PDB file of C-alpha atoms and ligand atoms in Angstrom:
ATOM      1  CA  MET Q   1     145.040  48.226 117.950  1.00  0.00           C
ATOM      2  CA  ALA Q   2     144.373  45.803 115.187  1.00  0.00           C
ATOM      3  CA  VAL Q   3     143.258  42.088 115.267  1.00  0.00           C
ATOM      4  CA  VAL Q   4     144.467  39.347 112.287  1.00  0.00           C
ATOM      5  CA  VAL Q   5     141.475  37.726 111.043  1.00  0.00           C
ATOM      6  CA  ASN Q   6     141.689  35.724 107.673  1.00  0.00           C
ATOM      7  CA  GLY Q   7     143.974  38.025 105.927  1.00  0.00           C
ATOM      8  CA  HIS Q   8     142.843  41.258 107.295  1.00  0.00           C
ATOM      9  CA  LEU Q   9     144.212  43.567 110.115  1.00  0.00           C
ATOM     10  CA  ILE Q  10     141.108  44.857 111.624  1.00  0.00           C
ATOM     11  CA  ALA Q  11     141.016  47.997 113.138  1.00  0.00           C
ATOM     12  CA  VAL Q  12     138.639  47.833 116.583  1.00  0.00           C
ATOM     13  CA  ASP Q  13     137.420  50.845 117.289  1.00  0.00           C
ATOM     14  CA  CYS Q  14     140.242  53.039 116.447  1.00  0.00           C
ATOM     15  CA  TRP Q  15     142.335  54.425 113.209  1.00  0.00           C
ATOM     16  CA  ASP Q  16     144.737  52.522 112.281  1.00  0.00           C
ATOM     17  CA  PRO Q  17     146.852  53.305 109.147  1.00  0.00           C
ATOM     18  CA  GLU Q  18     147.970  49.869 108.454  1.00  0.00           C
ATOM     19  CA  SER Q  19     144.340  48.221 108.645  1.00  0.00           C
ATOM     20  CA  THR Q  20     142.751  46.851 105.805  1.00  0.00           C
ATOM     21  CA  LEU Q  21     139.308  46.922 107.434  1.00  0.00           C
ATOM     22  CA  ASN Q  22     137.921  48.669 110.351  1.00  0.00           C
ATOM     23  CA  PHE Q  23     135.218  47.518 112.628  1.00  0.00           C
ATOM     24  CA  VAL Q  24     132.955  49.995 114.692  1.00  0.00           C
ATOM     25  CA  SER Q  25     131.507  48.563 117.563  1.00  0.00           C
ATOM     26  CA  HIS Q  26     129.020  51.474 118.211  1.00  0.00           C
ATOM     27  CA  ALA Q  27     128.413  55.199 117.528  1.00  0.00           C
ATOM     28  CA  HIS Q  28     130.014  56.951 120.824  1.00  0.00           C
ATOM     29  CA  SER Q  29     132.300  59.336 119.492  1.00  0.00           C
ATOM     30  CA  ASP Q  30     135.441  58.082 121.166  1.00  0.00           C
ATOM     31  CA  HIS Q  31     134.855  54.343 119.350  1.00  0.00           C
ATOM     32  CA  ILE Q  32     134.287  55.945 115.632  1.00  0.00           C
ATOM     33  CA  SER Q  33     137.989  57.312 114.462  1.00  0.00           C
ATOM     34  CA  GLY Q  34     138.115  54.482 112.214  1.00  0.00           C
ATOM     35  CA  ILE Q  35     135.417  56.338 109.933  1.00  0.00           C
ATOM     36  CA  ARG Q  36     137.619  57.853 107.367  1.00  0.00           C
ATOM     37  CA  LYS Q  37     136.875  58.997 103.574  1.00  0.00           C
ATOM     38  CA  ASN Q  38     137.280  55.864 101.179  1.00  0.00           C
ATOM     39  CA  LYS Q  39     137.715  53.486 104.066  1.00  0.00           C
ATOM     40  CA  LYS Q  40     135.089  50.557 104.330  1.00  0.00           C
ATOM     41  CA  VAL Q  41     133.849  49.508 107.658  1.00  0.00           C
ATOM     42  CA  ILE Q  42     132.154  46.925 109.459  1.00  0.00           C
ATOM     43  CA  ALA Q  43     129.435  48.049 111.802  1.00  0.00           C
ATOM     44  CA  SER Q  44     125.862  47.783 112.337  1.00  0.00           C
ATOM     45  CA  ARG Q  45     123.708  49.430 110.077  1.00  0.00           C
ATOM     46  CA  ILE Q  46     122.159  51.446 113.002  1.00  0.00           C
ATOM     47  CA  THR Q  47     125.496  52.466 113.779  1.00  0.00           C
ATOM     48  CA  LYS Q  48     125.277  54.115 110.475  1.00  0.00           C
ATOM     49  CA  GLU Q  49     122.356  55.950 110.756  1.00  0.00           C
ATOM     50  CA  LEU Q  50     123.430  57.298 114.331  1.00  0.00           C
ATOM     51  CA  ILE Q  51     126.670  58.587 113.005  1.00  0.00           C
ATOM     52  CA  GLU Q  52     125.248  60.037 109.622  1.00  0.00           C
ATOM     53  CA  LYS Q  53     122.673  61.859 111.753  1.00  0.00           C
ATOM     54  CA  ARG Q  54     124.878  63.519 114.329  1.00  0.00           C
ATOM     55  CA  ASP Q  55     127.337  64.758 111.550  1.00  0.00           C
ATOM     56  CA  HIS Q  56     126.102  65.347 107.940  1.00  0.00           C
ATOM     57  CA  ARG Q  57     129.490  65.633 107.134  1.00  0.00           C
ATOM     58  CA  LYS Q  58     130.427  62.134 107.868  1.00  0.00           C
ATOM     59  CA  ARG Q  59     129.416  59.028 105.557  1.00  0.00           C
ATOM     60  CA  VAL Q  60     129.901  55.526 106.902  1.00  0.00           C
ATOM     61  CA  ASP Q  61     130.760  53.185 103.772  1.00  0.00           C
ATOM     62  CA  LEU Q  62     130.026  49.802 105.222  1.00  0.00           C
ATOM     63  CA  SER Q  63     131.283  46.851 103.899  1.00  0.00           C
ATOM     64  CA  GLU Q  64     129.410  44.422 102.270  1.00  0.00           C
ATOM     65  CA  ASP Q  65     131.559  41.584 102.627  1.00  0.00           C
ATOM     66  CA  LEU Q  66     131.862  40.711 106.588  1.00  0.00           C
ATOM     67  CA  GLU Q  67     134.424  38.732 105.806  1.00  0.00           C
ATOM     68  CA  GLY Q  68     134.166  35.923 107.935  1.00  0.00           C
ATOM     69  CA  ILE Q  69     132.799  38.049 111.050  1.00  0.00           C
ATOM     70  CA  THR Q  70     130.092  37.896 113.320  1.00  0.00           C
ATOM     71  CA  MET Q  71     128.400  40.922 114.728  1.00  0.00           C
ATOM     72  CA  LEU Q  72     126.659  40.055 117.823  1.00  0.00           C
ATOM     73  CA  ASN Q  73     124.435  42.637 119.938  1.00  0.00           C
ATOM     74  CA  ALA Q  74     126.502  44.157 122.669  1.00  0.00           C
ATOM     75  CA  GLY Q  75     123.593  45.113 124.754  1.00  0.00           C
ATOM     76  CA  HIS Q  76     125.328  49.118 125.396  1.00  0.00           C
ATOM     77  CA  ILE Q  77     123.315  51.355 123.241  1.00  0.00           C
ATOM     78  CA  LEU Q  78     121.318  50.477 120.037  1.00  0.00           C
ATOM     79  CA  GLY Q  79     123.203  49.140 117.381  1.00  0.00           C
ATOM     80  CA  SER Q  80     126.001  48.274 119.273  1.00  0.00           C
ATOM     81  CA  LYS Q  81     127.979  45.051 118.438  1.00  0.00           C
ATOM     82  CA  GLN Q  82     130.768  42.531 119.639  1.00  0.00           C
ATOM     83  CA  MET Q  83     132.719  41.253 116.653  1.00  0.00           C
ATOM     84  CA  TYR Q  84     132.947  37.738 116.551  1.00  0.00           C
ATOM     85  CA  ALA Q  85     135.578  35.610 114.262  1.00  0.00           C
ATOM     86  CA  GLU Q  86     137.392  32.261 113.798  1.00  0.00           C
ATOM     87  CA  SER Q  87     141.091  33.439 112.981  1.00  0.00           C
ATOM     88  CA  MET Q  88     143.042  31.014 110.397  1.00  0.00           C
ATOM     89  CA  GLU Q  89     146.479  33.190 111.700  1.00  0.00           C
ATOM     90  CA  LEU Q  90     145.262  32.492 115.309  1.00  0.00           C
ATOM     91  CA  GLY Q  91     144.265  29.228 114.739  1.00  0.00           C
ATOM     92  CA  ALA Q  92     141.578  30.117 117.520  1.00  0.00           C
ATOM     93  CA  SER Q  93     138.140  32.134 117.787  1.00  0.00           C
ATOM     94  CA  ILE Q  94     138.161  35.655 118.870  1.00  0.00           C
ATOM     95  CA  LEU Q  95     135.509  38.031 120.504  1.00  0.00           C
ATOM     96  CA  TYR Q  96     135.983  41.519 120.683  1.00  0.00           C
ATOM     97  CA  SER Q  97     133.690  43.218 123.055  1.00  0.00           C
ATOM     98  CA  GLY Q  98     133.367  46.762 122.156  1.00  0.00           C
ATOM     99  CA  ASP Q  99     131.376  48.270 125.315  1.00  0.00           C
ATOM    100  CA  TYR Q 100     128.558  46.378 126.502  1.00  0.00           C
ATOM    101  CA  GLN Q 101     126.157  45.663 128.767  1.00  0.00           C
ATOM    102  CA  MET Q 102     124.564  42.471 130.285  1.00  0.00           C
ATOM    103  CA  GLU Q 103     121.911  43.988 132.337  1.00  0.00           C
ATOM    104  CA  SER Q 104     118.646  44.608 130.011  1.00  0.00           C
ATOM    105  CA  VAL Q 105     118.327  48.029 128.718  1.00  0.00           C
ATOM    106  CA  ALA Q 106     114.960  49.009 127.422  1.00  0.00           C
ATOM    107  CA  VAL Q 107     116.357  50.990 124.631  1.00  0.00           C
ATOM    108  CA  ALA Q 108     119.015  48.556 123.312  1.00  0.00           C
ATOM    109  CA  GLU Q 109     118.789  45.075 121.915  1.00  0.00           C
ATOM    110  CA  PRO Q 110     119.706  42.652 124.446  1.00  0.00           C
ATOM    111  CA  ILE Q 111     123.238  41.632 124.737  1.00  0.00           C
ATOM    112  CA  GLU Q 112     124.025  37.677 123.040  1.00  0.00           C
ATOM    113  CA  LEU Q 113     126.856  36.068 124.358  1.00  0.00           C
ATOM    114  CA  LYS Q 114     129.131  33.452 122.616  1.00  0.00           C
ATOM    115  CA  GLY Q 115     131.784  31.312 123.602  1.00  0.00           C
ATOM    116  CA  SER Q 116     135.324  32.157 122.392  1.00  0.00           C
ATOM    117  CA  ASP Q 117     139.107  31.136 122.837  1.00  0.00           C
ATOM    118  CA  ILE Q 118     140.274  34.662 122.964  1.00  0.00           C
ATOM    119  CA  LEU Q 119     138.256  37.786 124.325  1.00  0.00           C
ATOM    120  CA  ILE Q 120     139.210  41.567 124.055  1.00  0.00           C
ATOM    121  CA  ILE Q 121     137.239  43.119 126.536  1.00  0.00           C
ATOM    122  CA  ASP Q 122     136.391  46.649 127.743  1.00  0.00           C
ATOM    123  CA  SER Q 123     137.798  48.049 131.009  1.00  0.00           C
ATOM    124  CA  THR Q 124     135.435  50.754 132.081  1.00  0.00           C
ATOM    125  CA  TYR Q 125     135.097  49.392 135.595  1.00  0.00           C
ATOM    126  CA  PRO Q 126     137.926  47.396 136.512  1.00  0.00           C
ATOM    127  CA  GLU Q 127     137.510  46.927 140.189  1.00  0.00           C
ATOM    128  CA  PRO Q 128     135.899  44.473 142.323  1.00  0.00           C
ATOM    129  CA  SER Q 129     134.063  47.317 144.221  1.00  0.00           C
ATOM    130  CA  ASP Q 130     132.652  48.967 140.868  1.00  0.00           C
ATOM    131  CA  VAL Q 131     128.986  47.452 141.284  1.00  0.00           C
ATOM    132  CA  PHE Q 132     126.020  49.198 141.192  1.00  0.00           C
ATOM    133  CA  GLY Q 133     123.464  46.965 142.852  1.00  0.00           C
ATOM    134  CA  ASP Q 134     120.144  46.030 140.934  1.00  0.00           C
ATOM    135  CA  ARG Q 135     119.522  48.093 137.872  1.00  0.00           C
ATOM    136  CA  GLN Q 136     115.605  47.943 138.516  1.00  0.00           C
ATOM    137  CA  ASP Q 137     116.067  49.801 142.077  1.00  0.00           C
ATOM    138  CA  ILE Q 138     117.963  52.376 140.305  1.00  0.00           C
ATOM    139  CA  ILE Q 139     115.466  53.026 137.499  1.00  0.00           C
ATOM    140  CA  LEU Q 140     112.636  53.040 140.539  1.00  0.00           C
ATOM    141  CA  SER Q 141     114.504  55.264 142.402  1.00  0.00           C
ATOM    142  CA  ILE Q 142     114.767  57.683 139.419  1.00  0.00           C
ATOM    143  CA  GLN Q 143     111.521  57.551 138.561  1.00  0.00           C
ATOM    144  CA  GLU Q 144     110.614  58.495 142.515  1.00  0.00           C
ATOM    145  CA  PHE Q 145     112.753  61.593 142.449  1.00  0.00           C
ATOM    146  CA  ILE Q 146     111.066  62.670 138.955  1.00  0.00           C
ATOM    147  CA  LYS Q 147     107.592  62.429 140.660  1.00  0.00           C
ATOM    148  CA  ASN Q 148     108.604  63.800 143.856  1.00  0.00           C
ATOM    149  CA  THR Q 149     110.584  66.646 142.313  1.00  0.00           C
ATOM    150  CA  LEU Q 150     108.317  67.756 139.759  1.00  0.00           C
ATOM    151  CA  LYS Q 151     105.756  68.842 142.887  1.00  0.00           C
ATOM    152  CA  LYS Q 152     108.570  71.609 143.818  1.00  0.00           C
ATOM    153  CA  GLY Q 153     110.063  72.638 141.007  1.00  0.00           C
ATOM    154  CA  ILE Q 154     111.798  71.833 137.155  1.00  0.00           C
ATOM    155  CA  ILE Q 155     114.258  69.230 136.704  1.00  0.00           C
ATOM    156  CA  LEU Q 156     117.310  69.390 134.665  1.00  0.00           C
ATOM    157  CA  PHE Q 157     118.804  65.881 133.729  1.00  0.00           C
ATOM    158  CA  SER Q 158     122.347  65.967 132.335  1.00  0.00           C
ATOM    159  CA  SER Q 159     122.973  63.109 129.881  1.00  0.00           C
ATOM    160  CA  TYR Q 160     125.525  62.046 126.949  1.00  0.00           C
ATOM    161  CA  ALA Q 161     123.175  62.520 123.936  1.00  0.00           C
ATOM    162  CA  LEU Q 162     123.242  59.153 122.641  1.00  0.00           C
ATOM    163  CA  GLY Q 163     122.104  55.819 125.108  1.00  0.00           C
ATOM    164  CA  LYS Q 164     121.559  57.169 128.352  1.00  0.00           C
ATOM    165  CA  ALA Q 165     119.677  60.615 126.988  1.00  0.00           C
ATOM    166  CA  GLN Q 166     117.170  57.848 125.189  1.00  0.00           C
ATOM    167  CA  GLU Q 167     116.742  55.703 128.874  1.00  0.00           C
ATOM    168  CA  ILE Q 168     116.319  58.693 130.841  1.00  0.00           C
ATOM    169  CA  ASN Q 169     113.339  59.386 128.356  1.00  0.00           C
ATOM    170  CA  ARG Q 170     111.903  56.085 128.575  1.00  0.00           C
ATOM    171  CA  ILE Q 171     112.064  55.860 132.378  1.00  0.00           C
ATOM    172  CA  ALA Q 172     109.851  59.134 132.403  1.00  0.00           C
ATOM    173  CA  ASN Q 173     107.616  58.130 129.895  1.00  0.00           C
ATOM    174  CA  GLU Q 174     106.605  55.036 132.103  1.00  0.00           C
ATOM    175  CA  ILE Q 175     105.364  57.187 134.568  1.00  0.00           C
ATOM    176  CA  GLY Q 176     103.667  59.046 132.339  1.00  0.00           C
ATOM    177  CA  ILE Q 177     105.960  62.146 132.167  1.00  0.00           C
ATOM    178  CA  LEU Q 178     107.068  63.601 128.670  1.00  0.00           C
ATOM    179  CA  PRO Q 179     110.558  65.286 129.015  1.00  0.00           C
ATOM    180  CA  LEU Q 180     111.676  68.105 126.801  1.00  0.00           C
ATOM    181  CA  VAL Q 181     114.892  67.262 124.966  1.00  0.00           C
ATOM    182  CA  ASP Q 182     117.504  69.672 123.497  1.00  0.00           C
ATOM    183  CA  ARG Q 183     118.098  69.286 119.502  1.00  0.00           C
ATOM    184  CA  LYS Q 184     121.382  66.745 119.673  1.00  0.00           C
ATOM    185  CA  ILE Q 185     119.067  64.440 121.614  1.00  0.00           C
ATOM    186  CA  ALA Q 186     116.125  64.909 119.456  1.00  0.00           C
ATOM    187  CA  LEU Q 187     117.776  64.056 116.310  1.00  0.00           C
ATOM    188  CA  ILE Q 188     119.375  60.635 118.095  1.00  0.00           C
ATOM    189  CA  ASN Q 189     115.659  60.163 119.268  1.00  0.00           C
ATOM    190  CA  GLU Q 190     114.324  60.179 116.039  1.00  0.00           C
ATOM    191  CA  VAL Q 191     116.566  57.361 114.826  1.00  0.00           C
ATOM    192  CA  TYR Q 192     115.394  55.194 117.818  1.00  0.00           C
ATOM    193  CA  VAL Q 193     112.136  55.871 116.802  1.00  0.00           C
ATOM    194  CA  LYS Q 194     112.526  55.095 113.134  1.00  0.00           C
ATOM    195  CA  ASN Q 195     113.947  51.676 114.533  1.00  0.00           C
ATOM    196  CA  GLY Q 196     111.012  50.312 116.478  1.00  0.00           C
ATOM    197  CA  ILE Q 197     112.086  52.085 120.039  1.00  0.00           C
ATOM    198  CA  LYS Q 198     109.121  53.646 121.790  1.00  0.00           C
ATOM    199  CA  LEU Q 199     109.953  57.156 123.183  1.00  0.00           C
ATOM    200  CA  GLU Q 200     107.600  60.295 123.680  1.00  0.00           C
ATOM    201  CA  TYR Q 201     109.321  63.639 124.179  1.00  0.00           C
ATOM    202  CA  LEU Q 202     108.903  67.237 123.417  1.00  0.00           C
ATOM    203  CA  SER Q 203     111.426  68.883 121.382  1.00  0.00           C
ATOM    204  CA  ALA Q 204     113.075  72.485 122.267  1.00  0.00           C
ATOM    205  CA  GLU Q 205     112.971  73.133 118.699  1.00  0.00           C
ATOM    206  CA  ASP Q 206     109.152  72.666 118.429  1.00  0.00           C
ATOM    207  CA  ALA Q 207     107.720  76.120 119.309  1.00  0.00           C
ATOM    208  CA  ASP Q 208     104.101  74.584 119.101  1.00  0.00           C
ATOM    209  CA  ASP Q 209     100.768  74.406 121.745  1.00  0.00           C
ATOM    210  CA  LYS Q 210     101.805  71.417 123.251  1.00  0.00           C
ATOM    211  CA  LEU Q 211     105.004  72.763 124.411  1.00  0.00           C
ATOM    212  CA  GLU Q 212     104.098  76.140 125.607  1.00  0.00           C
ATOM    213  CA  SER Q 213     101.569  74.380 127.586  1.00  0.00           C
ATOM    214  CA  ALA Q 214     104.277  71.813 129.092  1.00  0.00           C
ATOM    215  CA  LEU Q 215     106.593  75.106 130.204  1.00  0.00           C
ATOM    216  CA  ARG Q 216     103.690  76.643 131.931  1.00  0.00           C
ATOM    217  CA  GLY Q 217     104.465  74.089 134.758  1.00  0.00           C
ATOM    218  CA  ASN Q 218     107.307  72.177 136.232  1.00  0.00           C
ATOM    219  CA  PHE Q 219     108.814  69.941 133.644  1.00  0.00           C
ATOM    220  CA  LEU Q 220     111.796  67.470 133.039  1.00  0.00           C
ATOM    221  CA  ALA Q 221     114.523  68.621 130.867  1.00  0.00           C
ATOM    222  CA  ILE Q 222     116.898  66.359 129.326  1.00  0.00           C
ATOM    223  CA  THR Q 223     120.338  68.406 127.893  1.00  0.00           C
ATOM    224  CA  SER Q 224     123.138  66.927 126.801  1.00  0.00           C
ATOM    225  CA  MET Q 225     125.349  70.072 127.567  1.00  0.00           C
ATOM    226  CA  ARG Q 226     127.980  69.635 130.005  1.00  0.00           C
ATOM    227  CA  ASN Q 227     127.341  73.103 131.677  1.00  0.00           C
ATOM    228  CA  PHE Q 228     124.201  71.792 133.214  1.00  0.00           C
ATOM    229  CA  ASN Q 229     124.382  74.372 136.183  1.00  0.00           C
ATOM    230  CA  GLU Q 230     124.693  76.856 133.929  1.00  0.00           C
ATOM    231  CA  ILE Q 231     121.622  76.051 132.152  1.00  0.00           C
ATOM    232  CA  ALA Q 232     119.978  75.357 135.173  1.00  0.00           C
ATOM    233  CA  SER Q 233     120.215  78.976 136.561  1.00  0.00           C
ATOM    234  CA  ARG Q 234     118.748  80.222 133.274  1.00  0.00           C
ATOM    235  CA  LEU Q 235     115.910  78.268 133.528  1.00  0.00           C
ATOM    236  CA  SER Q 236     115.577  79.192 137.052  1.00  0.00           C
ATOM    237  CA  ASP Q 237     115.706  83.024 135.738  1.00  0.00           C
ATOM    238  CA  THR Q 238     113.825  82.454 132.836  1.00  0.00           C
ATOM    239  CA  TYR Q 239     110.758  80.414 135.047  1.00  0.00           C
ATOM    240  CA  CYS Q 240     111.113  81.926 138.117  1.00  0.00           C
ATOM    241  CA  ARG Q 241     111.190  78.501 139.581  1.00  0.00           C
ATOM    242  CA  ARG Q 242     113.704  76.166 141.295  1.00  0.00           C
ATOM    243  CA  VAL Q 243     115.446  74.136 139.089  1.00  0.00           C
ATOM    244  CA  TYR Q 244     116.823  70.948 140.358  1.00  0.00           C
ATOM    245  CA  THR Q 245     119.984  68.805 138.668  1.00  0.00           C
ATOM    246  CA  ALA Q 246     120.257  65.377 138.332  1.00  0.00           C
ATOM    247  CA  VAL Q 247     122.835  62.943 136.600  1.00  0.00           C
ATOM    248  CA  ALA Q 248     122.430  59.010 135.938  1.00  0.00           C
ATOM    249  CA  SER Q 249     126.330  57.721 135.404  1.00  0.00           C
ATOM    250  CA  GLY Q 250     127.903  54.696 136.728  1.00  0.00           C
ATOM    251  CA  PHE Q 251     130.775  57.167 138.080  1.00  0.00           C
ATOM    252  CA  ALA Q 252     127.975  58.517 140.267  1.00  0.00           C
ATOM    253  CA  LYS Q 253     128.398  55.819 142.621  1.00  0.00           C
ATOM    254  CA  ASN Q 254     132.467  56.977 143.628  1.00  0.00           C
ATOM    255  CA  PHE Q 255     132.203  60.801 142.438  1.00  0.00           C
ATOM    256  CA  ASN Q 256     130.433  63.776 143.063  1.00  0.00           C
ATOM    257  CA  MET Q 257     129.086  64.720 139.820  1.00  0.00           C
ATOM    258  CA  GLY Q 258     127.905  68.292 140.686  1.00  0.00           C
ATOM    259  CA  SER Q 259     124.368  67.971 140.779  1.00  0.00           C
ATOM    260  CA  TYR Q 260     121.402  68.023 143.239  1.00  0.00           C
ATOM    261  CA  ALA Q 261     120.720  64.526 142.794  1.00  0.00           C
ATOM    262  CA  GLN Q 262     122.864  61.492 141.198  1.00  0.00           C
ATOM    263  CA  PHE Q 263     121.867  58.133 140.096  1.00  0.00           C
ATOM    264  CA  PRO Q 264     124.642  54.931 139.233  1.00  0.00           C
ATOM    265  CA  LEU Q 265     122.885  53.883 136.307  1.00  0.00           C
ATOM    266  CA  SER Q 266     125.292  52.595 133.569  1.00  0.00           C
ATOM    267  CA  ASP Q 267     125.134  51.451 130.058  1.00  0.00           C
ATOM    268  CA  HIS Q 268     128.122  49.560 130.984  1.00  0.00           C
ATOM    269  CA  SER Q 269     128.642  46.387 132.897  1.00  0.00           C
ATOM    270  CA  ASP Q 270     130.106  46.923 136.267  1.00  0.00           C
ATOM    271  CA  PHE Q 271     132.811  44.601 137.492  1.00  0.00           C
ATOM    272  CA  LYS Q 272     130.314  41.928 138.729  1.00  0.00           C
ATOM    273  CA  HIS Q 273     128.228  41.494 135.541  1.00  0.00           C
ATOM    274  CA  ALA Q 274     131.906  41.947 133.451  1.00  0.00           C
ATOM    275  CA  ILE Q 275     132.941  38.255 135.634  1.00  0.00           C
ATOM    276  CA  GLU Q 276     129.497  36.755 134.251  1.00  0.00           C
ATOM    277  CA  TYR Q 277     129.996  38.035 130.557  1.00  0.00           C
ATOM    278  CA  ILE Q 278     133.672  36.425 130.895  1.00  0.00           C
ATOM    279  CA  ASP Q 279     132.339  32.872 132.170  1.00  0.00           C
ATOM    280  CA  ALA Q 280     129.927  33.058 129.456  1.00  0.00           C
ATOM    281  CA  CYS Q 281     132.235  33.510 126.902  1.00  0.00           C
ATOM    282  CA  SER Q 282     134.809  31.130 128.512  1.00  0.00           C
ATOM    283  CA  PRO Q 283     138.068  32.029 126.715  1.00  0.00           C
ATOM    284  CA  SER Q 284     141.356  30.817 127.614  1.00  0.00           C
ATOM    285  CA  LYS Q 285     142.807  34.130 126.820  1.00  0.00           C
ATOM    286  CA  ILE Q 286     141.670  37.673 127.587  1.00  0.00           C
ATOM    287  CA  TYR Q 287     143.081  40.978 126.503  1.00  0.00           C
ATOM    288  CA  THR Q 288     141.507  44.141 128.353  1.00  0.00           C
ATOM    289  CA  ARG Q 289     141.015  47.206 126.536  1.00  0.00           C
ATOM    290  CA  GLY Q 290     140.498  50.919 127.648  1.00  0.00           C
ATOM    291  CA  ASN Q 291     142.594  53.601 128.507  1.00  0.00           C
ATOM    292  CA  ASN Q 292     145.816  52.829 130.307  1.00  0.00           C
ATOM    293  CA  GLU Q 293     145.361  52.517 134.251  1.00  0.00           C
ATOM    294  CA  SER Q 294     141.571  50.921 133.767  1.00  0.00           C
ATOM    295  CA  SER Q 295     142.806  48.356 131.469  1.00  0.00           C
ATOM    296  CA  SER Q 296     146.054  47.507 133.505  1.00  0.00           C
ATOM    297  CA  VAL Q 297     143.821  47.520 136.846  1.00  0.00           C
ATOM    298  CA  PHE Q 298     141.442  45.206 134.988  1.00  0.00           C
ATOM    299  CA  ALA Q 299     144.153  42.743 134.054  1.00  0.00           C
ATOM    300  CA  LYS Q 300     145.813  42.650 137.384  1.00  0.00           C
ATOM    301  CA  ASN Q 301     142.394  41.822 139.213  1.00  0.00           C
ATOM    302  CA  LEU Q 302     141.292  39.428 136.405  1.00  0.00           C
ATOM    303  CA  SER Q 303     144.632  37.541 137.251  1.00  0.00           C
ATOM    304  CA  LYS Q 304     144.157  37.600 140.583  1.00  0.00           C
ATOM    305  CA  LEU Q 305     140.952  35.418 140.056  1.00  0.00           C
ATOM    306  CA  GLY Q 306     142.517  33.190 138.408  1.00  0.00           C
ATOM    307  CA  TYR Q 307     142.237  34.137 134.520  1.00  0.00           C
ATOM    308  CA  SER Q 308     144.868  34.327 132.100  1.00  0.00           C
ATOM    309  CA  ALA Q 309     144.566  38.537 131.258  1.00  0.00           C
ATOM    310  CA  GLU Q 310     146.834  41.175 129.932  1.00  0.00           C
ATOM    311  CA  VAL Q 311     146.572  44.231 128.577  1.00  0.00           C
ATOM    312  CA  PHE Q 312     145.532  44.522 124.768  1.00  0.00           C
ATOM    313  CA  ASN Q 313     148.641  47.161 123.519  1.00  0.00           C
ATOM    314  CA  GLY Q 314     149.161  47.191 119.791  1.00  0.00           C
ATOM    315  CA  SER Q 315     147.557  43.714 117.928  1.00  0.00           C
ATOM    316  CA  VAL Q 316     146.322  40.179 118.573  1.00  0.00           C
ATOM    317  CA  PRO Q 317     148.437  38.456 118.149  1.00  0.00           C
ATOM    318  CA  PRO Q 318     151.069  40.244 119.972  1.00  0.00           C
ATOM    319  CA  GLY Q 319     154.020  41.544 118.064  1.00  0.00           C
ATOM    320  CA  TRP Q 320     152.001  41.513 114.838  1.00  0.00           C
ATOM    321  CA  HIS Q 321     153.074  44.712 113.921  1.00  0.00           C
ATOM    322  CA  LYS Q 322     156.642  44.468 114.198  1.00  0.00           C
ATOM    323  CA  ARG Q 323     156.535  41.788 111.326  1.00  0.00           C
TER     324      ARG Q 323
HETATM  325 ZN1   ZN K   1     129.967  53.527 124.141  1.00  0.00          ZN
END
């Protein structure tokens, strides 16, 4: 999927062999396939740091010339950006959202809003029923859960290593709890701390007195491993205590995540905030981007509300690849 801007075919968050430039909105693994050897990318310096920290074999070659592109904070995770450009070919301005979050996240830069003629928008939550309620209330309920459950046993939070883990870490810090994090999360935490995000944590790699003393009592652990129920059972065997599992994800609203507790805390905007985002950008044309099902559902739901919306397939302008 690509956008034509001022003589460049820019692949957005994907690999396109015909592209002359790649835009990488943020460091989540499903957005970085455009990073290839000898290929210049437009991305934030923090995105480069996060990608290289997670995988030492990867090198991100940032383009020094932004070629008329402006990067705007997306509010999703640290370093995440939207792409804005005034395209000569389109005779219009174009904004690509990447993954974005309208609500403020303590461990990410707040989103920057800008009007644009054309908007390419992420479709993670395409249904009007995809609304999560007040984010601050969800955070308070996580903090209540942590405080009450630590009186009874160990807590194991399962979380994406990048973004959500740092937010859970901060949520715990705000009530005076130092979580124990796995190696993958600790590496990312280092980049966050280096870039001014305050996080206090214990790393499972540091076999020091502080860690040993924390493990003597009940503790909160955050893991990026998917097999969290297996890890919980191992922790329970090792420490002879009950382990309570928890998950924080927007999908927790509609799906059973297989954990003891689940919280609908998302780093994506819900449907209600997507509409606020669209209205702030005030585009005359919207292209929805995401997996086939969600992008087509989102385009249909936006059309019902009176927006001119269709699925982003191939390129903007449409058909460019066929020329
Ligand atoms: Zn993402």
